[in-house]
Coordinates of C-alpha atoms in Angstrom, one line a residue:
M1 CA 1.2 12.4 5.7
V2 CA -2.1 13.8 6.4
V3 CA -5.7 12.1 5.4
R4 CA -8.1 14.6 4.0
R5 CA -10.7 15.8 1.5
L6 CA -9.2 16.4 -1.5
R7 CA -11.2 17.9 -4.5
T8 CA -9.4 16.9 -7.5
A9 CA -7.0 14.4 -6.7
N10 CA -6.3 10.7 -4.8
G11 CA -3.2 12.4 -3.3
R12 CA -0.7 15.2 -3.6
Y13 CA 2.9 15.6 -2.6
F14 CA 3.7 19.3 -1.6
P15 CA 7.6 19.7 -1.7
E16 CA 8.0 23.1 -0.2
Y17 CA 6.0 21.5 3.1
G18 CA 7.5 18.1 2.9
Q19 CA 4.0 16.8 3.1
I20 CA 1.7 14.4 1.5
L21 CA -1.8 14.4 1.4
I22 CA -4.4 11.5 0.6
S23 CA -7.8 11.6 -0.1
D24 CA -10.1 10.4 2.9
K25 CA -12.7 9.2 -0.2
L26 CA -10.0 6.2 -0.8
R27 CA -10.4 2.7 0.8
V28 CA -7.4 1.5 3.0
G29 CA -5.8 -0.7 0.1
R30 CA -5.6 2.1 -2.6
Q31 CA -4.3 4.8 0.0
R32 CA -1.3 2.6 0.3
L33 CA -1.0 2.7 -3.4
V34 CA -1.4 6.3 -3.6
L35 CA 0.7 7.0 -0.7
S36 CA 3.6 4.9 -1.9
H37 CA 3.3 7.0 -5.6
E38 CA 3.5 10.4 -3.7
V39 CA 6.5 8.9 -1.2
G40 CA 8.2 8.3 -4.8
H41 CA 7.7 11.9 -5.4
A42 CA 9.1 12.8 -2.3
A43 CA 12.4 10.4 -2.6
L44 CA 13.0 11.5 -6.0
L45 CA 12.8 15.1 -5.3
H46 CA 10.2 16.0 -7.8
P47 CA 9.4 19.7 -7.8
D48 CA 6.2 18.9 -9.8
D49 CA 4.1 16.8 -11.5
R50 CA 5.3 16.6 -15.0
P51 CA 4.3 13.2 -16.9
K52 CA 7.9 12.3 -16.5
H53 CA 7.8 12.3 -12.8
E54 CA 4.5 10.8 -12.9
K55 CA 5.8 7.6 -14.4
Q56 CA 9.0 7.4 -12.1
A57 CA 6.8 8.0 -9.1
D58 CA 4.8 5.0 -10.5
Q59 CA 8.0 3.0 -10.7
F60 CA 9.0 3.7 -7.6
A61 CA 5.8 2.6 -5.9
A62 CA 5.8 -0.8 -8.1
R63 CA 9.3 -1.5 -7.0
N64 CA 8.3 -1.1 -3.1
L65 CA 4.8 -2.8 -3.5
I66 CA 5.5 -5.7 -5.7
C67 CA 8.0 -8.6 -4.2
P68 CA 10.1 -10.2 -7.3
D69 CA 10.0 -13.7 -5.8
E70 CA 6.1 -13.3 -5.2
L71 CA 5.7 -12.0 -8.7
A72 CA 7.6 -15.0 -10.0
D73 CA 5.4 -17.5 -8.1
L74 CA 2.5 -15.9 -9.3
Y75 CA 3.6 -16.2 -13.1
E76 CA 4.4 -19.8 -12.4
W77 CA 0.5 -20.3 -11.0
C78 CA -1.0 -18.1 -13.6
P79 CA 0.4 -16.0 -16.3
D80 CA -2.9 -14.0 -16.5
E81 CA -2.4 -10.2 -15.9
R82 CA -5.7 -9.4 -14.4
R83 CA -5.4 -12.3 -11.8
I84 CA -1.7 -11.2 -10.8
V85 CA -2.6 -7.7 -10.6
A86 CA -5.7 -8.8 -8.0
E87 CA -3.2 -11.1 -6.0
L88 CA -0.5 -8.5 -5.5
G89 CA -3.1 -5.9 -4.7
V90 CA -1.9 -3.3 -7.2
T91 CA -3.3 -1.3 -10.0
T92 CA -2.6 -2.1 -13.6
T93 CA -0.7 1.1 -14.3
L94 CA 1.5 0.1 -11.2
F95 CA 2.1 -3.3 -12.3
R96 CA 2.8 -2.3 -16.0
A97 CA 5.3 0.4 -14.3
Y98 CA 7.0 -2.3 -12.7
V99 CA 7.4 -4.7 -15.7
L100 CA 8.4 -1.6 -17.6
S101 CA 11.1 -0.8 -14.9
Q102 CA 12.5 -4.4 -15.0
A103 CA 13.1 -4.6 -18.6
A104 CA 14.9 -1.2 -18.5

């Protein structure tokens, strides 16, 4: 993984080099989310960033960043999606990807 200036993306996986680039403009918490997403592309051997692959990478990241036990505790504490997302430190997109992957 290399953190550097990127013009148009927060992160990018280059399968031909086995390398992940992360934008240096992101805060550490956001870099963590983007890195997990890009690792998903690498682990799933995605050759490109088709919408199907983006969805799969989001689900991969969500499964790796969200602990089921912690989520269950949060649902008991407060069933509000925005508060749960904030407590987990993930984006709404990743949270919803996690929920969809668990329903499948």
